[in-house]
XYZ file of N, CA and C in Angstrom:
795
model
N 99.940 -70.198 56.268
C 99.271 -70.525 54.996
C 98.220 -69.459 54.661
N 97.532 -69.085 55.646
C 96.416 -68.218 55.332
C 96.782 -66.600 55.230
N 98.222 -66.690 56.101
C 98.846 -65.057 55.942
C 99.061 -65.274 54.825
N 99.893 -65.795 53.702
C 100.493 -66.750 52.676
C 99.391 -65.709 51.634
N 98.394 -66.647 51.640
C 97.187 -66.347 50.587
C 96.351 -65.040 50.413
N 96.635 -64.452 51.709
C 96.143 -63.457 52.187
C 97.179 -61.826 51.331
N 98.340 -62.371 51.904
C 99.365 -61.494 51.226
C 99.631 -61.369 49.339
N 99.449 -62.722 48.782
C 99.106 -62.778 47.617
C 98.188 -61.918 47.247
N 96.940 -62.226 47.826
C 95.624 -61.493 47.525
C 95.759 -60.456 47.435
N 96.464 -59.507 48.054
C 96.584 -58.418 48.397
C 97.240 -57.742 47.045
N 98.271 -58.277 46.474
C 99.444 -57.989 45.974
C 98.539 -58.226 44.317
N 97.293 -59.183 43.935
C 96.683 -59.196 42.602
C 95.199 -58.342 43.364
N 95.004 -57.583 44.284
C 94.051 -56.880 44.641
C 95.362 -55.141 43.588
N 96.268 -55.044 44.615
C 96.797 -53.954 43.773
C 97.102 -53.985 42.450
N 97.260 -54.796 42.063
C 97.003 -55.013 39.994
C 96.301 -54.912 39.743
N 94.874 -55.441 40.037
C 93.304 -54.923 39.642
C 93.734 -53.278 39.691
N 93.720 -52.850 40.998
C 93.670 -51.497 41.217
C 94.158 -50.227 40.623
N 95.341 -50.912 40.124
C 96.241 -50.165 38.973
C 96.044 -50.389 37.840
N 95.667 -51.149 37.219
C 94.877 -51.101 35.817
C 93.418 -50.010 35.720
N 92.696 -50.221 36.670
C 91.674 -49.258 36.967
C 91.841 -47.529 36.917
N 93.191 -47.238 37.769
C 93.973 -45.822 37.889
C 94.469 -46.145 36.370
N 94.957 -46.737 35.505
C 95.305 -46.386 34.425
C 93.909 -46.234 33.198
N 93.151 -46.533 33.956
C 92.167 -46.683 32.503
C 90.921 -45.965 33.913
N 90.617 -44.946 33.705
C 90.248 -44.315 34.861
C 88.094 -44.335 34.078
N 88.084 -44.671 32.561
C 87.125 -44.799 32.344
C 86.211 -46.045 32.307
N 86.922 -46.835 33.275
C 85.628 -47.865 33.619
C 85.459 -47.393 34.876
N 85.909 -46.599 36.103
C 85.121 -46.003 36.989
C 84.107 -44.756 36.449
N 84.711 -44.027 35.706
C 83.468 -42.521 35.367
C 82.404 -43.693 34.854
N 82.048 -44.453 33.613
C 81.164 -45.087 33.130
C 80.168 -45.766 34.392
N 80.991 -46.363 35.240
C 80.573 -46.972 36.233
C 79.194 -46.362 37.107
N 80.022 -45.303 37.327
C 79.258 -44.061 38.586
C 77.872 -43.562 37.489
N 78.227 -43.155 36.121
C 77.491 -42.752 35.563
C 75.662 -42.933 35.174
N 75.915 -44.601 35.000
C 74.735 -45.185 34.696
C 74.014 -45.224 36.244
N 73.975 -45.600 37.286
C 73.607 -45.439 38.723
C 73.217 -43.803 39.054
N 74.105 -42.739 38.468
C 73.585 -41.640 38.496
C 72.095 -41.216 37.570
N 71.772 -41.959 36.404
C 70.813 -41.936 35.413
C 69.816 -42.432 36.290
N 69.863 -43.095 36.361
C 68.919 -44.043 36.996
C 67.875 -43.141 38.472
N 69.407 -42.510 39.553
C 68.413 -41.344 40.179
C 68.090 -40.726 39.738
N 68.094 -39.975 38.595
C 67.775 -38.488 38.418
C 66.230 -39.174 37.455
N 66.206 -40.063 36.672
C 64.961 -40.431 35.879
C 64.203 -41.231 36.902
N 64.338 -41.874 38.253
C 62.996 -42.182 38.599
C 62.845 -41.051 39.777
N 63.700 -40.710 40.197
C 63.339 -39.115 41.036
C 62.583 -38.395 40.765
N 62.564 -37.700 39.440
C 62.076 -36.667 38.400
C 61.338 -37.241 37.165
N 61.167 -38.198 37.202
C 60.336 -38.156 35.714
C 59.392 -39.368 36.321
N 59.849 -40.857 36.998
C 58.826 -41.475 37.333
C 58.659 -41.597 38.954
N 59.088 -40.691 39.778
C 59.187 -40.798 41.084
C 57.216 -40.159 41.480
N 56.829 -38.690 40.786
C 55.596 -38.606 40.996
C 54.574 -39.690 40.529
N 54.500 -40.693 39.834
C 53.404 -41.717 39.833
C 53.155 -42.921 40.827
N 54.616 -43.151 41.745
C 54.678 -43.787 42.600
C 54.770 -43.667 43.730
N 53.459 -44.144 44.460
C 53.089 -43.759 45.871
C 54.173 -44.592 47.162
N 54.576 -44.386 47.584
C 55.043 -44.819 49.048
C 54.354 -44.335 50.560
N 53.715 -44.704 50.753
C 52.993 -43.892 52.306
C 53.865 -44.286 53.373
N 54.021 -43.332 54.138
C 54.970 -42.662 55.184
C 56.295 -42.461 55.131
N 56.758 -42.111 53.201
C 58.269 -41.686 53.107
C 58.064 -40.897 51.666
N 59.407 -40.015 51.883
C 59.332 -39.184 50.555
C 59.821 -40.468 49.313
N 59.450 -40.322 47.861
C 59.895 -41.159 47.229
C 61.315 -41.214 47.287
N 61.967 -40.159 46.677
C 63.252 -40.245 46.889
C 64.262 -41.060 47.359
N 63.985 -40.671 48.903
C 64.245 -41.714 50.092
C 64.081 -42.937 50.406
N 62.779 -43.435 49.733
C 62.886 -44.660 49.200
C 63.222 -45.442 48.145
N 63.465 -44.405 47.226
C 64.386 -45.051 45.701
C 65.917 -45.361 46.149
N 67.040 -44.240 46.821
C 68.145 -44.545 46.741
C 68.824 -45.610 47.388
N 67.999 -46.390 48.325
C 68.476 -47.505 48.723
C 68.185 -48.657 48.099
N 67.369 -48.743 46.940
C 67.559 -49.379 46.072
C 68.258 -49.579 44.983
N 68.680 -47.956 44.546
C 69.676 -47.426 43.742
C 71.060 -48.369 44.455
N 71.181 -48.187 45.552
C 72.680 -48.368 45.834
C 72.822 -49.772 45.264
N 71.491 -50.378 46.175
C 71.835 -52.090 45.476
C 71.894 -52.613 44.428
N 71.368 -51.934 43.554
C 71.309 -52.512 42.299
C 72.231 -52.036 41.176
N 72.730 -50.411 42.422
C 74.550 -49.929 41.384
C 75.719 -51.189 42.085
N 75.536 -51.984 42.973
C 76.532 -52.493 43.663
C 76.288 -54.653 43.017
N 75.143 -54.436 42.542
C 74.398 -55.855 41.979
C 75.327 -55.860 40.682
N 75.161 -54.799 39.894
C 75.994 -54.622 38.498
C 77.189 -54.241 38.265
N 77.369 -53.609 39.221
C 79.117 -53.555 39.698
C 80.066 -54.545 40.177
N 79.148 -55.731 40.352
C 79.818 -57.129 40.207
C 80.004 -57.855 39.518
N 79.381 -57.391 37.812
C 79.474 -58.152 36.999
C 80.738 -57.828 36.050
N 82.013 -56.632 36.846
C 82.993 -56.520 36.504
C 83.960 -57.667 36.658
N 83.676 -58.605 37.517
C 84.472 -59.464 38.287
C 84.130 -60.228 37.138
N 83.220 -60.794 36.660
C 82.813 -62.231 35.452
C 83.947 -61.047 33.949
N 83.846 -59.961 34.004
C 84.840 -59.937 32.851
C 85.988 -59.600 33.219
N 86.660 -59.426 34.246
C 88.218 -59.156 34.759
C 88.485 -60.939 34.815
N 87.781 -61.494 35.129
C 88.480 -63.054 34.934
C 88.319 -62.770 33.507
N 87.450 -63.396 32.532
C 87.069 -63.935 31.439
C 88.433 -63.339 30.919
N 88.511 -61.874 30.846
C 89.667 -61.459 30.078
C 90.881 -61.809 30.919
N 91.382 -61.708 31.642
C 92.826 -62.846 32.248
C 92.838 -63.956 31.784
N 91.907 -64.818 31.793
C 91.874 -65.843 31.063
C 92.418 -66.452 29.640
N 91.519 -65.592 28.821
C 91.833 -65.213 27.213
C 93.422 -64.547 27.195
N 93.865 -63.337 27.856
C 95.066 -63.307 27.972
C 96.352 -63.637 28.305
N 95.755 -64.975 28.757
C 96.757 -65.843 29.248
C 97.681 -65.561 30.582
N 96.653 -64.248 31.279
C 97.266 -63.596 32.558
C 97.217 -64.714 33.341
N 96.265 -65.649 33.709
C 95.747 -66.950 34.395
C 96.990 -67.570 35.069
N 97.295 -67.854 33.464
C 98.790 -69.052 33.264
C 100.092 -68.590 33.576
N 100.280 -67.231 33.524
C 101.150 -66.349 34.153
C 101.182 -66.419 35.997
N 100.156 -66.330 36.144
C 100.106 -66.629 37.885
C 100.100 -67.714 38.415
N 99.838 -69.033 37.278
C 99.746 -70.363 37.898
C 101.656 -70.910 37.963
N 102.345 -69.975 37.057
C 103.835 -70.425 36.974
C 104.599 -69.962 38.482
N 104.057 -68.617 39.052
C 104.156 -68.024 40.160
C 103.844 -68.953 41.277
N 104.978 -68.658 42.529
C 104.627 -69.821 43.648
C 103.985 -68.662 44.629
N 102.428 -68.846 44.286
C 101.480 -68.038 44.920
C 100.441 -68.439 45.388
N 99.406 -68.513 45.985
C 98.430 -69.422 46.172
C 97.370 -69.272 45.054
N 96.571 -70.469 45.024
C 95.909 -70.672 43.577
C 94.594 -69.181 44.216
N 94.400 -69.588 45.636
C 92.587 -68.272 45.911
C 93.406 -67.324 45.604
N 94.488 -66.707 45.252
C 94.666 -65.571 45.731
C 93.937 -64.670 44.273
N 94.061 -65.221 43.252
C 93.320 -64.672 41.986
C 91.978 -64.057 42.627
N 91.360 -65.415 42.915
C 90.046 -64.794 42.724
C 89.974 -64.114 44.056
N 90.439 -63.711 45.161
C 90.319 -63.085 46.338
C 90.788 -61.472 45.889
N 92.046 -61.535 44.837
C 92.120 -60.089 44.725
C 91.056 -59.534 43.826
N 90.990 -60.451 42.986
C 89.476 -59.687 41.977
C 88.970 -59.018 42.385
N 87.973 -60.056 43.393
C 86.800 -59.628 44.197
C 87.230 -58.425 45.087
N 88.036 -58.505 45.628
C 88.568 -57.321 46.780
C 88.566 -56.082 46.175
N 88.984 -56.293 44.987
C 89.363 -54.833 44.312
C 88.426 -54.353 43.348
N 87.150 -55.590 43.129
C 85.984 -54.877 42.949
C 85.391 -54.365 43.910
N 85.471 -55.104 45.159
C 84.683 -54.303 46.037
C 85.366 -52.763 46.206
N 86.335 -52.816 46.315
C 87.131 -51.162 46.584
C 86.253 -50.746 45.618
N 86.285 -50.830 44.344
C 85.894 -49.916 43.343
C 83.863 -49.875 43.238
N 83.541 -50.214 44.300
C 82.205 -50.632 44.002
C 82.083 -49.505 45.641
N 83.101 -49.467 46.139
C 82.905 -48.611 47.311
C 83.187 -47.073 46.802
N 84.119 -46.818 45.964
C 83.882 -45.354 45.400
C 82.606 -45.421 44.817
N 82.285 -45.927 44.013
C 80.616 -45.604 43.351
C 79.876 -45.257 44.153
N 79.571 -46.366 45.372
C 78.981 -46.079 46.478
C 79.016 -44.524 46.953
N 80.099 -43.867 47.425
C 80.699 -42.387 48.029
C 80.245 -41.745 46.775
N 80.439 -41.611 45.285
C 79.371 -40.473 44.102
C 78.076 -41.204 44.501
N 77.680 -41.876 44.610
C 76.184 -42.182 44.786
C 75.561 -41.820 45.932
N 76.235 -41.741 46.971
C 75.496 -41.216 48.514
C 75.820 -39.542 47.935
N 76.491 -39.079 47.415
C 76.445 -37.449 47.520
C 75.393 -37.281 46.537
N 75.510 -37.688 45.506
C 74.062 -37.539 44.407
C 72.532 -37.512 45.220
N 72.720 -38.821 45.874
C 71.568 -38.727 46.930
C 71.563 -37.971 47.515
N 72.238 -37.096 49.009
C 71.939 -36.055 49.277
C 71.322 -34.805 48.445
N 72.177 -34.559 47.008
C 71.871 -33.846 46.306
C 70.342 -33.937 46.097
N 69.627 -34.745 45.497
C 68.784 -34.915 45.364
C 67.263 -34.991 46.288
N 67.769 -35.294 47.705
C 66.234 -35.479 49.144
C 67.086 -36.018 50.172
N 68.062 -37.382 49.991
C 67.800 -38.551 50.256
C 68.147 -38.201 51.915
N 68.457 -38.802 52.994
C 69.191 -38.521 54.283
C 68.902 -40.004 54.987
N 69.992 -39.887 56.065
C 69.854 -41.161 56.530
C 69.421 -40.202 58.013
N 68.357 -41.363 58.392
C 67.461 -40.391 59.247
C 67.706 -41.014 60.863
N 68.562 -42.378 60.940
C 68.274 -43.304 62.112
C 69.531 -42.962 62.842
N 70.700 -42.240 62.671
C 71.917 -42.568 63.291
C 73.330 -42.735 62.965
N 73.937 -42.071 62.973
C 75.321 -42.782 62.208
C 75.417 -43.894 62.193
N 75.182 -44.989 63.695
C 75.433 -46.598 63.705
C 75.017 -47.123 62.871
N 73.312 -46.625 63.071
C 72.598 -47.640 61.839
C 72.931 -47.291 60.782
N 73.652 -45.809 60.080
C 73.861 -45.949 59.017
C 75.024 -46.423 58.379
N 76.111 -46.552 59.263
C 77.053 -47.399 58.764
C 76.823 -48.892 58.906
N 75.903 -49.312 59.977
C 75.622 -50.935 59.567
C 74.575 -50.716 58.524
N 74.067 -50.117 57.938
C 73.403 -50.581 56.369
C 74.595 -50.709 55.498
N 75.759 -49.586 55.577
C 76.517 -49.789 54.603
C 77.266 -50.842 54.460
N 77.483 -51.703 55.835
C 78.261 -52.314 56.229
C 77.668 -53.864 55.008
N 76.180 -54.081 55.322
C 75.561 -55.217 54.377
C 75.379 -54.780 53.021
N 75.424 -53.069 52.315
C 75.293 -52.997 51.613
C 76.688 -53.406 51.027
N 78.023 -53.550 51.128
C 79.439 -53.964 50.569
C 79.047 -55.364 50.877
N 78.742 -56.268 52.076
C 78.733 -57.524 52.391
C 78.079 -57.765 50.979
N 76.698 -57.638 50.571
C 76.168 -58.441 49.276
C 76.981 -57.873 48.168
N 77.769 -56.368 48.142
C 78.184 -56.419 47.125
C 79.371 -57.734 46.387
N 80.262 -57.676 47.547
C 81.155 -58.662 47.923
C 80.621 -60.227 47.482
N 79.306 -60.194 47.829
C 79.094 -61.636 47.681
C 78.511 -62.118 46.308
N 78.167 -61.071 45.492
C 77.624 -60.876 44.398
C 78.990 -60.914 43.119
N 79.850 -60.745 44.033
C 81.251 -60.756 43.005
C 81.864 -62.416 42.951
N 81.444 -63.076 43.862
C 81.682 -64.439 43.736
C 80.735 -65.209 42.643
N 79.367 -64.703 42.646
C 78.663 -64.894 41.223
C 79.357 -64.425 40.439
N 79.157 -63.877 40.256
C 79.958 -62.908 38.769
C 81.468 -63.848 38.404
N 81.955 -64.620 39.798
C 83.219 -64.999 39.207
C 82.643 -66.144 38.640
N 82.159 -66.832 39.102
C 82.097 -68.268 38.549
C 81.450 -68.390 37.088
N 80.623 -67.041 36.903
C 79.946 -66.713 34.960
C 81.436 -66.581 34.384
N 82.313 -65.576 35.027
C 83.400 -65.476 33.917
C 84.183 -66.049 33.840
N 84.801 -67.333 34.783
C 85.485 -68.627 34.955
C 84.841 -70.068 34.212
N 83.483 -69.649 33.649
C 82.771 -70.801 33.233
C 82.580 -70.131 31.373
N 82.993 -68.808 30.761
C 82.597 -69.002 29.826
C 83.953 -68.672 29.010
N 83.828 -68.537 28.042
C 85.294 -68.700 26.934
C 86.166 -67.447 26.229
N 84.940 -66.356 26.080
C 85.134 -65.091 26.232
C 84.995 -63.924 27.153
N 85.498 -63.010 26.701
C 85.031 -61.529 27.191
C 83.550 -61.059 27.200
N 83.421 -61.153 25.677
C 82.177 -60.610 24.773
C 80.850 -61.419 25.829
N 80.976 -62.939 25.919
C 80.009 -63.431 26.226
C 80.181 -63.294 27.806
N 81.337 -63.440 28.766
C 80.892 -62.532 30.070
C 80.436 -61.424 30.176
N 80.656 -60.305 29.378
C 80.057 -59.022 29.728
C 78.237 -59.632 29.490
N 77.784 -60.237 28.415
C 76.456 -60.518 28.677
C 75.997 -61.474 29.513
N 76.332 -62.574 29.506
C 76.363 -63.215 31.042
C 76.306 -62.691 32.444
N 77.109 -61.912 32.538
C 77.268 -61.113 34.285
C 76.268 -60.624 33.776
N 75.893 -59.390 33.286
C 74.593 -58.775 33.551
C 73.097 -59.058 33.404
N 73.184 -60.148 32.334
C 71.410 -60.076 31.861
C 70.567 -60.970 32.946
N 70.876 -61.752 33.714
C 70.783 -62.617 34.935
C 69.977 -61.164 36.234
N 70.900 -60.081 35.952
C 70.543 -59.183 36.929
C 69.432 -58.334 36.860
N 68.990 -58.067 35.240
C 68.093 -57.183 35.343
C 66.178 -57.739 36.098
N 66.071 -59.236 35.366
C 65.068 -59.300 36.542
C 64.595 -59.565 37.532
N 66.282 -60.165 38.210
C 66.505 -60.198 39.651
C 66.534 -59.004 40.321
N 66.530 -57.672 39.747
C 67.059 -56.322 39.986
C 65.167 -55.976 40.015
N 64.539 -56.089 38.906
C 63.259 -55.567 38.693
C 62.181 -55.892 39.633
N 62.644 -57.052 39.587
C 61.770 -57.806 39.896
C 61.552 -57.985 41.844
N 61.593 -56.934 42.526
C 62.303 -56.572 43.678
C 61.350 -55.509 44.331
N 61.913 -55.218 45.484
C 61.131 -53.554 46.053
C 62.061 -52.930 45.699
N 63.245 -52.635 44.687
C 64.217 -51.743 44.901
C 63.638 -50.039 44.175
N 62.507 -51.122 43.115
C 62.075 -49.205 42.548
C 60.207 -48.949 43.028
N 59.927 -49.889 43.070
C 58.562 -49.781 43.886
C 57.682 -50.976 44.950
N 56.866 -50.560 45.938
C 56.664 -51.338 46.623
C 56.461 -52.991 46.241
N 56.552 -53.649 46.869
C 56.170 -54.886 45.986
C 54.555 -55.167 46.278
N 53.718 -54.398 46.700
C 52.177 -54.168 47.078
C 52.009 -53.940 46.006
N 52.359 -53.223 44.789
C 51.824 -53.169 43.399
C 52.004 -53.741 42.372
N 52.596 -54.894 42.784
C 53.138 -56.158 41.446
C 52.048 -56.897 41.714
N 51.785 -57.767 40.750
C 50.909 -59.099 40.293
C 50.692 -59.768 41.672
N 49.672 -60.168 42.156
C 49.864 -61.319 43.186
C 50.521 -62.573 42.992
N 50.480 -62.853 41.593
C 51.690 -64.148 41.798
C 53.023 -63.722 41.628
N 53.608 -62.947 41.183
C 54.794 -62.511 41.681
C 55.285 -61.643 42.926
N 54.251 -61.374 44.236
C 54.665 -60.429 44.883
C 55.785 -61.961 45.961
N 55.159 -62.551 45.921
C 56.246 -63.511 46.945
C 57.730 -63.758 46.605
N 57.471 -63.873 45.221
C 58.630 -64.324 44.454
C 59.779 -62.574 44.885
N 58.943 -61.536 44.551
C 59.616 -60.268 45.018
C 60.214 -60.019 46.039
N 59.297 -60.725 47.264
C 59.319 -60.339 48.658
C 60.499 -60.940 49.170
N 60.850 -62.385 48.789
C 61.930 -63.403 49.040
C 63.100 -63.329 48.143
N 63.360 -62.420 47.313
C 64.259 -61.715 46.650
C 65.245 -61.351 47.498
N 66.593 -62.141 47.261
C 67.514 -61.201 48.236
C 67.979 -59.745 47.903
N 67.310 -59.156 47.100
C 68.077 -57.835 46.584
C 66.765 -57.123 47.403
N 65.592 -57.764 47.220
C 64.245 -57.216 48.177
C 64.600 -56.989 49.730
N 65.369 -58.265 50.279
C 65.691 -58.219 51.897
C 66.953 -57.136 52.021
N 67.937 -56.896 50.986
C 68.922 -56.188 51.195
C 68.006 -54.395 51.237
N 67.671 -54.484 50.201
C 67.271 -52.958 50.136
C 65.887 -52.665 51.186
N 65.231 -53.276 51.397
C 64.504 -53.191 52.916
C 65.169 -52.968 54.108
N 66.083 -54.010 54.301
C 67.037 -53.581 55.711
C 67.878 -52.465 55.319
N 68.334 -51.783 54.251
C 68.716 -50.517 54.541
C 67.788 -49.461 54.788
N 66.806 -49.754 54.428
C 65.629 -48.810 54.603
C 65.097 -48.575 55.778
N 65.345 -49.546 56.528
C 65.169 -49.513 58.089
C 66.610 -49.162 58.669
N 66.869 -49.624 58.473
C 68.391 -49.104 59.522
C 68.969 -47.539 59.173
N 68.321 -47.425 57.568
C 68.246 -45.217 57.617
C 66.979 -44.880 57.819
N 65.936 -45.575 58.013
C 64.686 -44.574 58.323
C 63.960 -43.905 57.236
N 64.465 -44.916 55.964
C 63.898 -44.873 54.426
C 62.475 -45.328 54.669
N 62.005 -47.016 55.603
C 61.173 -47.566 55.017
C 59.767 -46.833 54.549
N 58.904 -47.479 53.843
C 57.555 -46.994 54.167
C 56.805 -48.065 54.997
N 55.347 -46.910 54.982
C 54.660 -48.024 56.039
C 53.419 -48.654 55.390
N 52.724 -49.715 55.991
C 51.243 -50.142 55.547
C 51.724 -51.451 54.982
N 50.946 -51.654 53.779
C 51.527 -53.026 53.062
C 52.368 -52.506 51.652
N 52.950 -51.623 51.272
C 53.848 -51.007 50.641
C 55.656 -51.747 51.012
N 55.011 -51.479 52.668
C 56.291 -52.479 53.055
C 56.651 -53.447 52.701
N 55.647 -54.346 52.718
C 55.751 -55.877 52.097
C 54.935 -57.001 52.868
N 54.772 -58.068 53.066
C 54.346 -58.726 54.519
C 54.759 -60.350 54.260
N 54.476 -60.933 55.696
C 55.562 -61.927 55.944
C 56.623 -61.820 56.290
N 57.622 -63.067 56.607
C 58.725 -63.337 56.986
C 59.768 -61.839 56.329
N 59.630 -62.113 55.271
C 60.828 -61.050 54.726
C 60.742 -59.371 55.004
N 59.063 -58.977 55.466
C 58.938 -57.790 55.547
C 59.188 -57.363 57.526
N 59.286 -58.894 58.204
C 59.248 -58.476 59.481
C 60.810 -58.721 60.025
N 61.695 -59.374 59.284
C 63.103 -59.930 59.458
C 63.855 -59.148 58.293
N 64.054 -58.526 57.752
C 65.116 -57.853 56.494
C 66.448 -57.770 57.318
N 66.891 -57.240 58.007
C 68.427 -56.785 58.158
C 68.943 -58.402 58.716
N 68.085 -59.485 59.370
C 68.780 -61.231 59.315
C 68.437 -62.038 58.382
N 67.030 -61.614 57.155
C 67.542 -62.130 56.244
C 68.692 -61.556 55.012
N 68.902 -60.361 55.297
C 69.874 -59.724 54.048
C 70.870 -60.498 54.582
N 71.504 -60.338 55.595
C 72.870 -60.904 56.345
C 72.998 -62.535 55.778
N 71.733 -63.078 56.202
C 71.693 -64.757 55.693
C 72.245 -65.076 54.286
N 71.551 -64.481 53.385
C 71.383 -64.596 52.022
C 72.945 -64.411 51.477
N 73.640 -63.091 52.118
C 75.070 -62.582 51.829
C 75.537 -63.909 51.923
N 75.626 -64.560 53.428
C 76.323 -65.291 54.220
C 76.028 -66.931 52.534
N 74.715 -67.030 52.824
C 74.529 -68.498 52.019
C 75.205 -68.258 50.732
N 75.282 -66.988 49.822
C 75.874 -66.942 48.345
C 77.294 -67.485 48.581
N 77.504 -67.203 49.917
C 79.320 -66.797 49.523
C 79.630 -68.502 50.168
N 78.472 -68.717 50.876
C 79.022 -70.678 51.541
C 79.214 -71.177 49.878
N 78.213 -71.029 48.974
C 77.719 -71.762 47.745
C 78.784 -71.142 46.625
N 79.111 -70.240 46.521
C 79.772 -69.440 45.093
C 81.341 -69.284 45.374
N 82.007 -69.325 46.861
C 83.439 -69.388 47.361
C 84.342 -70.335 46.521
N 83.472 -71.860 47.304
C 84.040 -73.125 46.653
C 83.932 -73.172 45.340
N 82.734 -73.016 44.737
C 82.158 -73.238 43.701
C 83.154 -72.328 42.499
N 83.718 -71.071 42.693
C 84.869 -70.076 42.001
C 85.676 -70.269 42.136
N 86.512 -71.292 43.408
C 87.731 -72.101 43.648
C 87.902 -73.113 42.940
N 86.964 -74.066 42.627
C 86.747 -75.334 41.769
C 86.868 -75.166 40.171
N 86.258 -73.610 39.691
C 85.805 -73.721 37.976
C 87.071 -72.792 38.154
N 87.764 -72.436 38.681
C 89.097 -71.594 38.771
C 90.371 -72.428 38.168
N 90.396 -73.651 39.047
C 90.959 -74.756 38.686
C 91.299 -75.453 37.699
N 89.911 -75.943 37.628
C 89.481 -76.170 35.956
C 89.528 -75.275 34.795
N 89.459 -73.975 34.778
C 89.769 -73.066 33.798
C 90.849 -72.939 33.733
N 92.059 -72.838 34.956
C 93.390 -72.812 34.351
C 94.211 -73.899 33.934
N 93.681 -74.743 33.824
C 93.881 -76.249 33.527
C 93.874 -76.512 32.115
N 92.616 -75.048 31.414
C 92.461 -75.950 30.428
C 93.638 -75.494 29.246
């Protein structure tokens, strides 16, 4: 049963994938905006912001990654929405296939495509300062949680574009949710320089615990209270892991259920 679903998955993971190779400009667009983003706080707002005991740089691109890999999931809320509307849905429900296998290839084949961005985005970074300073290990286990939340961030994204009626209104749905979950974070500056009533709210941010534990596991972090303090600034790489782990207990079922119900209707 689970080879079953598994093999399905696989088989609407390569249809995602080939629509993508045919329309090759939602990856350039993709890579593009994540590239903006280094080069304007690198160079234009990277000198006003202090980090003590790291170059800025080095501490921007591991926030960069997360927050190119946060919005790169909100492809998944419009690759449903539009199957949906196209009646691709109802086409696969006539198929004797398993019902997860939809949303398992989605997600899969966003993550592939959220992993090339990733590969232009680590060379940009080099280009630019960035280096991973701790190890190959540790730097492939950052990457390893940096795909885990991407991955788990695509199960959000499914259940916005399984819950709304269009295209038009998933593309704004998946994203506007992200920008001040994205901001509102250490991903572009310490959270030592936000408001005191929002620095907790920052600190307990899972996009805050994700981009901290990469920062430690490459030898990005900074030091002092720039870092952060409390639970989240002394635990990051078991709470990033947690947080991955709790979205996907909560958003799995939850994209299996409005999956159901959407092709139903």
């Amino acid at each position: 049963m689970v080879l079953e679903a598994a093999n399905d998955g696989w088989v609407v993971t390569k249809r995602n994938l080939l629509k993508i190779k045919r329309v090759p400009d939602l990856v350039i667009f993709s890579t593009i905006q994540p590239i903006m983003f280094v080069l304007l706080f690198a160079y234009v707002f990277g000198g006003a912001i202090a980090t003590p005991g790291v170059n800025y740089r080095e501490f921007l691109i591991p926030g960069i990654f997360v927050q190119t890999v946060a919005f790169g999931a909100g492809v998944t809320a419009i690759g449903l929405a539009d199957d949906l509307q196209k009646g691709i849905v109802d086409r696969f429900r006539s198929l004797p296939m398993s019902r997860g296998a939809v949303l398992f290839g989605r997600t899969s084949s966003d993550l592939i495509n959220n992993v090339f961005t990733v590969i232009v985005m680590s060379v940009t970074g080099v280009i630019v300062g960035w280096r991973i300073n701790d190890g190959f290990l540790r730097g492939v286990a950052g990457y390893a949680i940096l795909f885990l939340f991407a991955y788990a961030m695509s199960w959000i994204s499914a259940v916005i574009g399984l819950s709304v009626k269009s295209v038009e209104v998933a593309q704004s749905a998946g994203f506007i949710w992200m920008f001040p979950l994205t901001f509102l974070s250490n991903a572009f500056v310490p959270t030592s320089s936000l408001p005191p009533v929002l620095r907790p709210v920052a600190e307990w941010n899972p996009i805050s615990s994700v981009v901290l534990a990469l920062r430690d596991l490459w030898g990005n972090a900074p030091a002092g209270v720039a870092r952060g303090t409390g639970f989240p600034a002394e635990h990051p790489i078991g709470l990033a892991i947690g947080w991955c782990l709790l979205i996907l207990a909560i958003f799995v079922p939850m994209s299996i259920a409005r999956y159901r119900r959407a092709a139903s209707r």
